[in-house]
Short mmCIF file of C-alpha atoms in Angstrom, two decimals:
data_model
loop_
_atom_site.label_atom_id
_atom_site.label_comp_id
_atom_site.label_asym_id
_atom_site.label_seq_id
_atom_site.Cartn_x
_atom_site.Cartn_y
_atom_site.Cartn_z
CA MET U 80 49.29 -70.50 -133.92
CA PHE U 81 50.77 -73.85 -132.64
CA LYS U 82 49.80 -72.39 -129.48
CA LEU U 83 53.57 -73.31 -127.70
CA LYS U 84 52.89 -71.39 -124.60
CA GLU U 85 49.44 -73.79 -123.82
CA ASN U 86 51.21 -76.80 -124.56
CA HIS U 87 54.68 -76.33 -122.32
CA THR U 88 56.93 -76.45 -124.96
CA ASN U 89 58.97 -73.66 -127.14
CA THR U 90 60.13 -73.92 -131.45
CA LYS U 91 63.19 -75.79 -130.68
CA THR U 92 61.50 -78.76 -128.24
CA GLU U 93 59.70 -79.40 -131.41
CA LEU U 94 61.67 -79.16 -133.93
CA ILE U 95 64.11 -81.35 -132.76
CA ALA U 96 60.81 -83.80 -131.85
CA GLY U 97 59.28 -83.48 -136.18
CA ILE U 98 63.35 -84.18 -137.12
CA THR U 99 63.01 -87.66 -134.40
CA THR U 100 59.79 -88.42 -136.56
CA PHE U 101 60.59 -87.19 -139.32
CA PHE U 102 63.91 -90.54 -138.96
CA THR U 103 61.51 -92.63 -137.46
CA MET U 104 59.17 -92.65 -141.05
CA VAL U 105 61.19 -92.18 -143.51
CA TYR U 106 61.81 -95.83 -144.30
CA ILE U 107 58.04 -95.37 -145.68
CA VAL U 108 59.62 -93.66 -149.58
CA VAL U 109 61.72 -96.69 -149.79
CA VAL U 110 60.08 -99.54 -147.96
CA ASN U 111 56.79 -97.94 -150.27
CA PRO U 112 58.12 -97.68 -153.69
CA VAL U 113 59.61 -101.52 -153.55
CA ILE U 114 55.88 -103.03 -152.70
CA LEU U 115 53.98 -101.02 -155.20
CA ALA U 116 56.88 -102.21 -157.85
CA ASP U 117 54.92 -105.61 -157.55
CA ALA U 118 51.92 -103.93 -158.86
CA GLY U 119 53.23 -102.51 -162.04
CA VAL U 120 53.78 -98.98 -160.72
CA PRO U 121 56.95 -97.21 -161.43
CA PHE U 122 58.88 -96.11 -158.87
CA ALA U 123 59.86 -92.41 -159.62
CA GLN U 124 55.69 -91.58 -159.77
CA VAL U 125 55.41 -93.98 -155.88
CA PHE U 126 57.84 -91.93 -154.80
CA THR U 127 57.02 -88.99 -155.38
CA ALA U 128 53.41 -90.07 -154.48
CA THR U 129 53.71 -91.58 -151.52
CA ILE U 130 55.91 -87.59 -150.67
CA LEU U 131 52.60 -85.79 -152.71
CA ALA U 132 50.91 -87.63 -149.97
CA SER U 133 52.91 -87.49 -146.56
CA VAL U 134 53.12 -83.65 -147.01
CA VAL U 135 48.91 -83.14 -147.48
CA ALA U 136 47.89 -85.48 -144.69
CA THR U 137 50.15 -84.03 -142.89
CA LEU U 138 50.52 -80.48 -142.77
CA TRP U 139 46.21 -80.76 -142.47
CA MET U 140 46.90 -82.30 -139.61
CA ALA U 141 50.36 -79.10 -138.31
CA LEU U 142 48.00 -75.97 -139.20
CA PHE U 143 44.24 -77.50 -138.78
CA ALA U 144 44.54 -79.98 -135.67
CA ASN U 145 47.31 -78.67 -134.38
CA TYR U 146 48.47 -82.29 -132.81
CA PRO U 147 52.34 -84.23 -133.24
CA ILE U 148 51.03 -86.39 -135.38
CA ALA U 149 52.22 -87.63 -138.87
CA ILE U 150 51.16 -89.47 -142.15
CA ALA U 151 51.78 -91.05 -144.53
CA PRO U 152 50.47 -94.11 -146.89
CA GLY U 153 50.60 -97.08 -144.40
CA MET U 154 52.33 -100.29 -143.89
CA GLY U 155 49.93 -103.54 -145.36
CA LEU U 156 48.22 -101.17 -146.47
CA ASN U 157 50.42 -100.98 -149.53
CA ALA U 158 50.79 -104.69 -149.29
CA TYR U 159 46.72 -105.23 -149.33
CA PHE U 160 47.21 -102.93 -152.86
CA ALA U 161 50.32 -104.65 -154.32
CA TYR U 162 49.24 -108.31 -153.68
CA SER U 163 46.11 -108.52 -152.52
CA VAL U 164 43.80 -106.05 -155.58
CA VAL U 165 46.34 -105.66 -158.26
CA GLY U 166 48.26 -109.51 -157.74
CA GLY U 167 44.56 -111.07 -157.31
CA HIS U 168 42.38 -110.52 -159.37
CA HIS U 169 42.63 -111.48 -163.18
CA GLY U 170 42.13 -108.42 -164.72
CA ILE U 171 43.00 -105.32 -161.80
CA THR U 172 45.78 -103.27 -163.87
CA TYR U 173 46.78 -100.96 -160.66
CA GLN U 174 45.61 -97.90 -162.21
CA THR U 175 42.26 -100.14 -161.57
CA ALA U 176 42.65 -100.21 -157.89
CA PHE U 177 44.04 -97.10 -157.70
CA ALA U 178 40.91 -95.32 -158.22
CA ALA U 179 39.35 -98.29 -155.83
CA VAL U 180 41.58 -95.91 -153.45
CA PHE U 181 40.14 -92.69 -154.50
CA VAL U 182 36.21 -93.90 -154.38
CA ALA U 183 37.35 -95.28 -150.35
CA GLY U 184 39.25 -91.58 -150.11
CA ILE U 185 36.46 -89.69 -150.80
CA ILE U 186 33.74 -91.97 -149.14
CA PHE U 187 36.51 -91.48 -145.85
CA VAL U 188 36.02 -87.86 -145.97
CA ILE U 189 32.91 -88.07 -145.90
CA LEU U 190 32.35 -90.39 -143.92
CA SER U 191 35.63 -88.46 -140.79
CA LEU U 192 32.71 -85.55 -141.55
CA THR U 193 29.74 -87.32 -139.74
CA PRO U 194 29.41 -89.53 -136.44
CA PHE U 195 30.13 -92.77 -138.65
CA ARG U 196 33.63 -93.14 -138.37
CA GLU U 197 33.03 -92.87 -134.61
CA LYS U 198 30.36 -95.75 -134.64
CA LEU U 199 32.21 -98.08 -136.80
CA ILE U 200 34.82 -98.36 -134.89
CA GLU U 201 32.26 -99.26 -132.08
CA ALA U 202 30.74 -101.45 -134.51
CA ILE U 203 33.69 -103.44 -134.61
CA PRO U 204 34.33 -105.76 -131.54
CA GLU U 205 38.07 -105.20 -129.93
CA ASN U 206 39.30 -109.11 -130.42
CA LEU U 207 37.98 -108.55 -134.47
CA LYS U 208 40.51 -104.94 -134.43
CA HIS U 209 43.74 -106.92 -132.72
CA GLY U 210 43.16 -109.61 -135.03
CA ILE U 211 43.14 -107.45 -138.42
CA THR U 212 46.03 -105.23 -136.87
CA ALA U 213 48.76 -108.41 -135.72
CA GLY U 214 47.29 -110.40 -139.10
CA ILE U 215 48.24 -107.36 -140.72
CA GLY U 216 51.91 -107.54 -139.26
CA LEU U 217 52.56 -111.29 -140.10
CA PHE U 218 51.84 -110.42 -143.72
CA ILE U 219 54.21 -107.98 -143.82
CA ALA U 220 56.70 -109.89 -142.04
CA PHE U 221 55.68 -112.69 -144.88
CA ILE U 222 56.70 -110.45 -147.65
CA GLY U 223 59.51 -109.33 -146.65
CA LEU U 224 61.42 -113.22 -145.77
CA ARG U 225 59.96 -113.97 -149.23
CA GLN U 226 61.62 -110.63 -151.15
CA THR U 227 65.01 -111.79 -149.78
CA LYS U 228 64.24 -115.54 -150.39
CA ILE U 229 64.38 -116.09 -146.78
CA ILE U 230 61.81 -118.18 -147.13
CA THR U 231 61.17 -119.32 -150.47
CA ALA U 232 58.44 -122.40 -152.06
CA HIS U 233 57.80 -125.81 -151.20
CA PRO U 234 57.43 -128.49 -154.25
CA SER U 235 54.63 -130.51 -150.30
CA ASN U 236 54.45 -127.35 -147.71
CA LEU U 237 54.27 -124.62 -149.88
CA VAL U 238 56.69 -122.70 -148.41
CA GLY U 239 60.12 -124.18 -147.14
CA LEU U 240 63.46 -122.34 -145.88
CA GLY U 241 65.61 -120.70 -148.42
CA ASP U 242 69.50 -120.88 -149.07
CA LEU U 243 70.52 -118.79 -146.08
CA HIS U 244 74.26 -118.22 -147.86
CA SER U 245 72.96 -116.93 -151.07
CA ALA U 246 73.82 -113.20 -151.05
CA SER U 247 70.57 -111.40 -150.82
CA ALA U 248 70.15 -113.61 -147.57
CA SER U 249 71.79 -112.68 -145.71
CA LEU U 250 72.33 -109.21 -146.78
CA ALA U 251 68.82 -109.68 -144.70
CA LEU U 252 69.86 -110.97 -141.76
CA ALA U 253 72.86 -108.88 -140.94
CA GLY U 254 70.00 -106.30 -142.21
CA LEU U 255 67.44 -107.48 -139.39
CA ALA U 256 70.56 -108.56 -136.66
CA ILE U 257 72.13 -104.25 -137.20
CA THR U 258 68.24 -102.79 -137.12
CA LEU U 259 67.42 -105.29 -134.22
CA VAL U 260 70.56 -103.96 -131.40
CA LEU U 261 69.82 -100.07 -132.23
CA MET U 262 65.77 -101.41 -131.03
CA VAL U 263 66.85 -102.44 -128.24
CA LEU U 264 69.07 -99.91 -128.24
CA ARG U 265 65.78 -97.12 -128.32
CA LEU U 266 67.58 -95.40 -130.98
CA ASN U 267 65.05 -93.18 -132.47
CA GLY U 268 65.45 -93.97 -135.95
CA ALA U 269 66.61 -97.07 -135.43
CA ILE U 270 64.70 -98.89 -138.35
CA PHE U 271 66.28 -95.84 -141.01
CA PHE U 272 69.69 -96.22 -139.92
CA GLY U 273 69.50 -100.12 -139.71
CA MET U 274 68.85 -99.05 -143.33
CA VAL U 275 71.38 -97.08 -143.70
CA ILE U 276 74.34 -98.82 -141.69
CA THR U 277 72.54 -102.51 -145.04
CA GLY U 278 72.88 -100.41 -147.77
CA LEU U 279 76.54 -99.55 -146.95
CA ILE U 280 77.66 -103.33 -146.05
CA ALA U 281 75.62 -103.96 -149.41
CA PHE U 282 77.47 -100.70 -151.01
CA PHE U 283 81.48 -102.10 -150.23
CA THR U 284 80.39 -105.33 -151.46
CA GLY U 285 79.54 -104.90 -153.86
CA GLN U 286 75.97 -104.99 -154.45
CA LEU U 287 74.85 -101.97 -154.60
CA SER U 288 75.86 -98.89 -157.27
CA PHE U 289 74.45 -95.15 -157.90
CA LYS U 290 74.85 -95.39 -161.63
CA GLN U 291 71.89 -92.39 -162.43
CA GLY U 292 73.87 -90.21 -158.76
CA PHE U 293 72.01 -89.57 -155.74
CA MET U 294 69.67 -86.52 -156.86
CA SER U 295 67.32 -85.01 -158.59
CA LEU U 296 64.34 -83.18 -159.54
CA PRO U 297 60.88 -85.15 -158.78
CA SER U 298 59.23 -86.71 -161.39
CA LEU U 299 55.00 -88.09 -161.94
CA PRO U 300 55.66 -90.33 -164.55
CA GLU U 301 52.13 -91.14 -165.03
CA GLY U 302 50.90 -87.55 -164.51
CA LEU U 303 47.79 -87.26 -162.62
CA ILE U 304 46.52 -91.43 -162.78
CA VAL U 305 43.26 -90.63 -161.13
CA ALA U 306 41.63 -87.06 -162.52
CA ASN U 307 37.41 -88.04 -162.59
CA PRO U 308 35.91 -89.91 -159.24
CA PHE U 309 32.96 -91.03 -162.00
CA THR U 310 35.64 -92.26 -163.89
CA ALA U 311 36.76 -93.84 -160.53
CA MET U 312 32.98 -94.91 -159.09
CA GLY U 313 32.52 -97.25 -162.85
CA ASP U 314 35.88 -98.78 -162.06
CA VAL U 315 34.63 -99.82 -159.33
CA ILE U 316 31.11 -100.62 -160.08
CA GLN U 317 32.41 -101.87 -163.40
CA HIS U 318 34.59 -104.76 -161.88
CA GLY U 319 32.84 -105.82 -158.43
CA LEU U 320 35.08 -104.36 -155.98
CA TYR U 321 33.39 -103.08 -153.36
CA ALA U 322 34.92 -104.97 -150.74
CA VAL U 323 38.13 -103.43 -151.97
CA VAL U 324 37.26 -100.40 -151.35
CA PHE U 325 34.65 -100.89 -147.82
CA SER U 326 38.92 -103.32 -146.38
CA PHE U 327 40.65 -99.63 -147.69
CA ILE U 328 38.24 -98.00 -145.02
CA LEU U 329 38.06 -100.13 -142.36
CA VAL U 330 41.95 -100.91 -142.38
CA THR U 331 42.47 -97.36 -142.72
CA ILE U 332 39.88 -96.30 -140.31
CA PHE U 333 41.07 -98.43 -136.87
CA ASP U 334 44.92 -98.13 -137.95
CA THR U 335 44.59 -94.81 -137.80
CA THR U 336 42.17 -93.64 -134.95
CA GLY U 337 43.49 -96.32 -133.08
CA THR U 338 47.31 -94.44 -133.49
CA MET U 339 45.70 -90.41 -133.14
CA ILE U 340 44.33 -91.99 -129.97
CA GLY U 341 47.35 -93.41 -128.64
CA VAL U 342 49.58 -90.58 -129.62
CA ALA U 343 47.54 -87.76 -128.12
CA ASN U 344 47.20 -90.01 -125.14
CA GLN U 345 51.08 -90.56 -124.59
CA ALA U 346 51.51 -86.58 -125.12
CA GLY U 347 48.95 -85.45 -122.70
CA LEU U 348 46.22 -84.19 -124.98
CA MET U 349 43.42 -86.69 -124.77
CA LYS U 350 40.72 -84.33 -122.48
CA GLY U 351 39.32 -87.35 -120.10
CA ASP U 352 38.48 -89.94 -123.28
CA LYS U 353 37.52 -87.58 -125.05
CA LEU U 354 40.42 -85.86 -129.04
CA PRO U 355 39.74 -82.03 -129.19
CA ARG U 356 39.58 -81.15 -132.66
CA ALA U 357 39.23 -84.55 -132.67
CA ARG U 358 37.10 -83.98 -136.27
CA LYS U 359 39.45 -82.06 -138.35
CA ALA U 360 43.13 -84.10 -136.53
CA LEU U 361 40.59 -86.83 -138.75
CA LEU U 362 40.83 -85.76 -141.81
CA SER U 363 43.30 -85.10 -142.64
CA ASP U 364 44.52 -89.59 -143.01
CA SER U 365 41.71 -89.13 -146.14
CA ILE U 366 43.06 -86.42 -147.93
CA GLY U 367 45.38 -87.43 -148.25
CA THR U 368 44.69 -90.96 -149.10
CA THR U 369 42.66 -88.95 -152.33
CA ILE U 370 45.89 -87.51 -152.90
CA GLY U 371 47.42 -90.44 -152.20
CA ALA U 372 45.84 -92.13 -154.45
CA MET U 373 45.41 -89.17 -157.63
CA PHE U 374 49.08 -89.08 -158.01
CA GLY U 375 49.56 -92.84 -157.08
CA THR U 376 50.43 -94.31 -153.55
CA SER U 377 48.31 -96.67 -151.24
CA PRO U 378 46.42 -94.92 -148.32
CA THR U 379 47.73 -92.95 -145.08
CA THR U 380 47.88 -93.35 -142.10
CA ALA U 381 48.86 -92.58 -138.69
CA PHE U 382 52.12 -93.03 -137.75
CA ILE U 383 52.83 -95.14 -134.44
CA GLU U 384 56.33 -93.76 -135.50
CA SER U 385 54.80 -89.96 -133.96
CA THR U 386 55.23 -91.62 -130.24
CA SER U 387 58.48 -91.02 -130.68
CA GLY U 388 58.91 -87.10 -131.85
CA VAL U 389 56.44 -86.93 -128.66
CA ALA U 390 58.78 -88.60 -126.71
CA ALA U 391 61.60 -86.58 -127.42
CA GLY U 392 58.82 -83.63 -126.14
CA GLY U 393 56.58 -83.37 -128.92
CA ARG U 394 52.84 -81.72 -128.44
CA THR U 395 51.67 -79.63 -131.80
CA GLY U 396 51.43 -78.94 -134.53
CA LEU U 397 54.79 -77.66 -135.35
CA THR U 398 56.61 -81.22 -134.78
CA SER U 399 54.19 -81.76 -137.77
CA LEU U 400 54.85 -78.89 -139.85
CA THR U 401 58.58 -79.92 -139.32
CA VAL U 402 58.09 -82.83 -140.42
CA ALA U 403 56.44 -82.65 -143.41
CA ILE U 404 59.27 -80.23 -144.43
CA LEU U 405 61.96 -82.57 -144.29
CA PHE U 406 59.79 -84.97 -146.71
CA ILE U 407 59.36 -82.49 -149.04
CA LEU U 408 63.89 -82.00 -148.20
CA ALA U 409 63.83 -86.07 -149.12
CA ALA U 410 62.15 -85.21 -152.86
CA PHE U 411 65.12 -84.78 -154.37
CA PHE U 412 67.01 -87.68 -153.63
CA GLY U 413 64.73 -90.20 -156.30
CA PRO U 414 67.95 -91.65 -157.15
CA LEU U 415 69.08 -92.30 -153.85
CA VAL U 416 65.98 -93.93 -152.64
CA SER U 417 66.01 -95.73 -156.89
CA ALA U 418 69.65 -97.72 -156.48
CA VAL U 419 68.88 -98.89 -151.82
CA SER U 420 64.90 -100.08 -153.21
CA GLY U 421 66.55 -102.52 -155.85
CA LEU U 422 68.23 -104.53 -153.43
CA ALA U 423 65.42 -105.92 -151.36
CA ALA U 424 67.78 -107.44 -148.68
CA ILE U 425 67.97 -103.32 -147.40
CA THR U 426 64.41 -102.84 -146.87
CA ALA U 427 63.43 -106.40 -146.37
CA PRO U 428 63.85 -106.08 -142.59
CA ALA U 429 62.09 -103.60 -141.79
CA LEU U 430 59.19 -104.82 -143.08
CA ILE U 431 59.76 -108.09 -140.90
CA ILE U 432 60.07 -105.30 -137.78
CA VAL U 433 57.61 -103.67 -138.51
CA GLY U 434 55.12 -106.64 -139.05
CA SER U 435 56.15 -107.62 -135.48
CA LEU U 436 55.21 -104.50 -133.65
CA MET U 437 52.30 -104.80 -135.50
CA MET U 438 52.16 -108.70 -133.70
CA GLY U 439 52.12 -107.06 -130.16
CA SER U 440 48.23 -107.46 -131.52
CA ILE U 441 47.88 -110.44 -130.23
CA SER U 442 48.27 -110.69 -126.33
CA LYS U 443 45.28 -108.24 -126.54
CA ILE U 444 42.87 -111.29 -127.43
CA ARG U 445 40.86 -113.20 -125.24
CA TRP U 446 41.85 -115.95 -125.71
CA ASP U 447 40.48 -117.56 -122.73
CA GLU U 448 36.96 -117.31 -124.94
CA LEU U 449 36.37 -119.61 -127.79
CA ASP U 450 33.71 -116.91 -129.53
CA GLU U 451 35.54 -113.78 -129.59
CA ALA U 452 39.45 -116.01 -130.16
CA PHE U 453 38.60 -118.20 -132.56
CA PRO U 454 37.37 -114.98 -135.03
CA ALA U 455 40.22 -113.36 -134.64
CA PHE U 456 42.34 -116.58 -134.78
CA LEU U 457 40.57 -117.20 -138.17
CA VAL U 458 41.75 -113.76 -139.32
CA ILE U 459 45.58 -113.92 -138.81
CA LEU U 460 45.93 -117.10 -139.61
CA SER U 461 44.21 -117.03 -143.26
CA MET U 462 45.86 -112.87 -144.14
CA PRO U 463 49.26 -114.88 -144.15
CA LEU U 464 47.85 -117.87 -146.05
CA THR U 465 45.38 -116.50 -148.77
CA SER U 466 47.94 -113.02 -149.33
CA SER U 467 44.95 -111.02 -148.74
CA ILE U 468 44.00 -108.85 -146.00
CA SER U 469 40.82 -108.34 -147.02
CA THR U 470 39.37 -112.55 -147.16
CA GLY U 471 41.04 -112.14 -143.29
CA ILE U 472 38.49 -109.17 -142.34
CA ALA U 473 35.71 -111.23 -143.99
CA LEU U 474 36.66 -114.59 -142.64
CA GLY U 475 36.18 -112.67 -139.08
CA PHE U 476 34.13 -110.38 -139.69
CA ILE U 477 31.01 -114.13 -141.37
CA SER U 478 33.02 -116.16 -138.41
CA PHE U 479 32.15 -113.92 -134.98
CA PRO U 480 28.49 -113.06 -135.53
CA LEU U 481 27.76 -117.05 -135.81
CA LEU U 482 29.23 -118.32 -132.95
CA LYS U 483 27.80 -116.05 -130.91
CA LEU U 484 24.67 -116.49 -132.28
CA VAL U 485 25.24 -119.95 -131.58
CA LYS U 486 25.64 -119.25 -128.48
CA GLY U 487 22.79 -117.57 -127.53
CA ARG U 488 25.02 -114.11 -127.57
CA TRP U 489 23.78 -112.85 -130.37
CA ARG U 490 22.74 -109.42 -128.22
CA GLU U 491 26.14 -108.63 -127.80
CA VAL U 492 27.14 -108.35 -131.79
CA HIS U 493 26.41 -104.71 -132.67
CA PRO U 494 23.52 -104.65 -135.94
CA LEU U 495 26.25 -103.20 -138.71
CA LEU U 496 28.45 -106.04 -138.13
CA TYR U 497 25.64 -108.21 -139.04
CA LEU U 498 25.35 -106.09 -142.11
CA PHE U 499 28.36 -106.52 -143.05
CA ALA U 500 28.79 -110.65 -142.02
CA VAL U 501 25.50 -110.90 -144.77
CA LEU U 502 27.83 -108.80 -147.65
CA PHE U 503 31.42 -110.15 -147.04
CA PHE U 504 29.69 -113.69 -147.50
CA ILE U 505 27.77 -112.14 -150.54
CA GLN U 506 31.13 -111.17 -151.26
CA LEU U 507 33.41 -114.18 -150.87
CA ALA U 508 29.91 -116.76 -152.07
CA PHE U 509 29.54 -115.09 -155.19
CA LEU U 510 31.66 -112.14 -156.84
CA GLN U 511 35.00 -113.61 -155.65
CA GLN U 512 37.74 -112.93 -158.24
#
């Protein structure tokens, strides 16, 4: 099934690669419930939904696309869900927001079955893509700093330095230092093991306790959050969440496709400039997003941490199958994860470090061309300052074609981008809630 000999690998290598990938990305089962809890979603619901979505999407990648790429709810998208969609819109509950994710997932599945997804990727300028990635990175790093009170509200400058002697800030800074050392030493799973060590420090200093034990059967206290696609569509229409749906689709398309190509290229699986079985691979995140929304988690995406498994020799879907099985086993450690996620200082270093890695996209922006650089800068600046990923995307998409028009280079702009600019302008000018 996995064509191990054809891909110059073996079962042992694939299993080790799967274990490596799992430990580099398992932090998501802790961090995702922490972020979505700020939107009011119960911990147990998010924890189980995160694993369900990850297992379904990663199994699809393993069995149908045969790639060593793992899928799980994405960092940045969960922050957008919690702080921009639920936190930034009056009267929007997390149930309504999941309806928007569900609709985005269905549209995503349809787009993945057609050439439109590839055309949409081609339509967006490279500098805006890099700006979106960097802006999301800055935003989630800001969230990590704020959750641990390393930075706090300031009466005149909005934000300022917090009390670094507080237990939360001290533990977070210690965890950040430990994790960075592990990453510099190139330890596979550095973020996960950094959380483990930080958790041990918290336990021995009395900040962390395990009153509920370590293991239990997984549960879904809310059951199915979204079950009827027509009801979900009605919620989107009623609350005017068109820009939200579009933002979910847009960010996920760029994030997943870029990651898949990067991982496949590292593994030597590209055929020229094309990704074999691309359509089957691209269906994995869209199916995961749809399933995840039904049970209670934000959109799924391909994890760049999959490169660690590839570096360990992973070349086929057997690596992904191993990751999926390990996620299933993780579902039985809910009480342990719940205790850890209740202490923001343990998970904040992961947010800050992942944010810094995403900021690397800044180096790819053409800063010497103002009509290219300023829209990207606007995206990066506005995401953390407005606490809204969609607002950052909107401002970038509006300013880019305007500057090109002024410079007389309007032919360089894809017609779809003009359409997006008009839609985003209408949303900001007349539909902002």
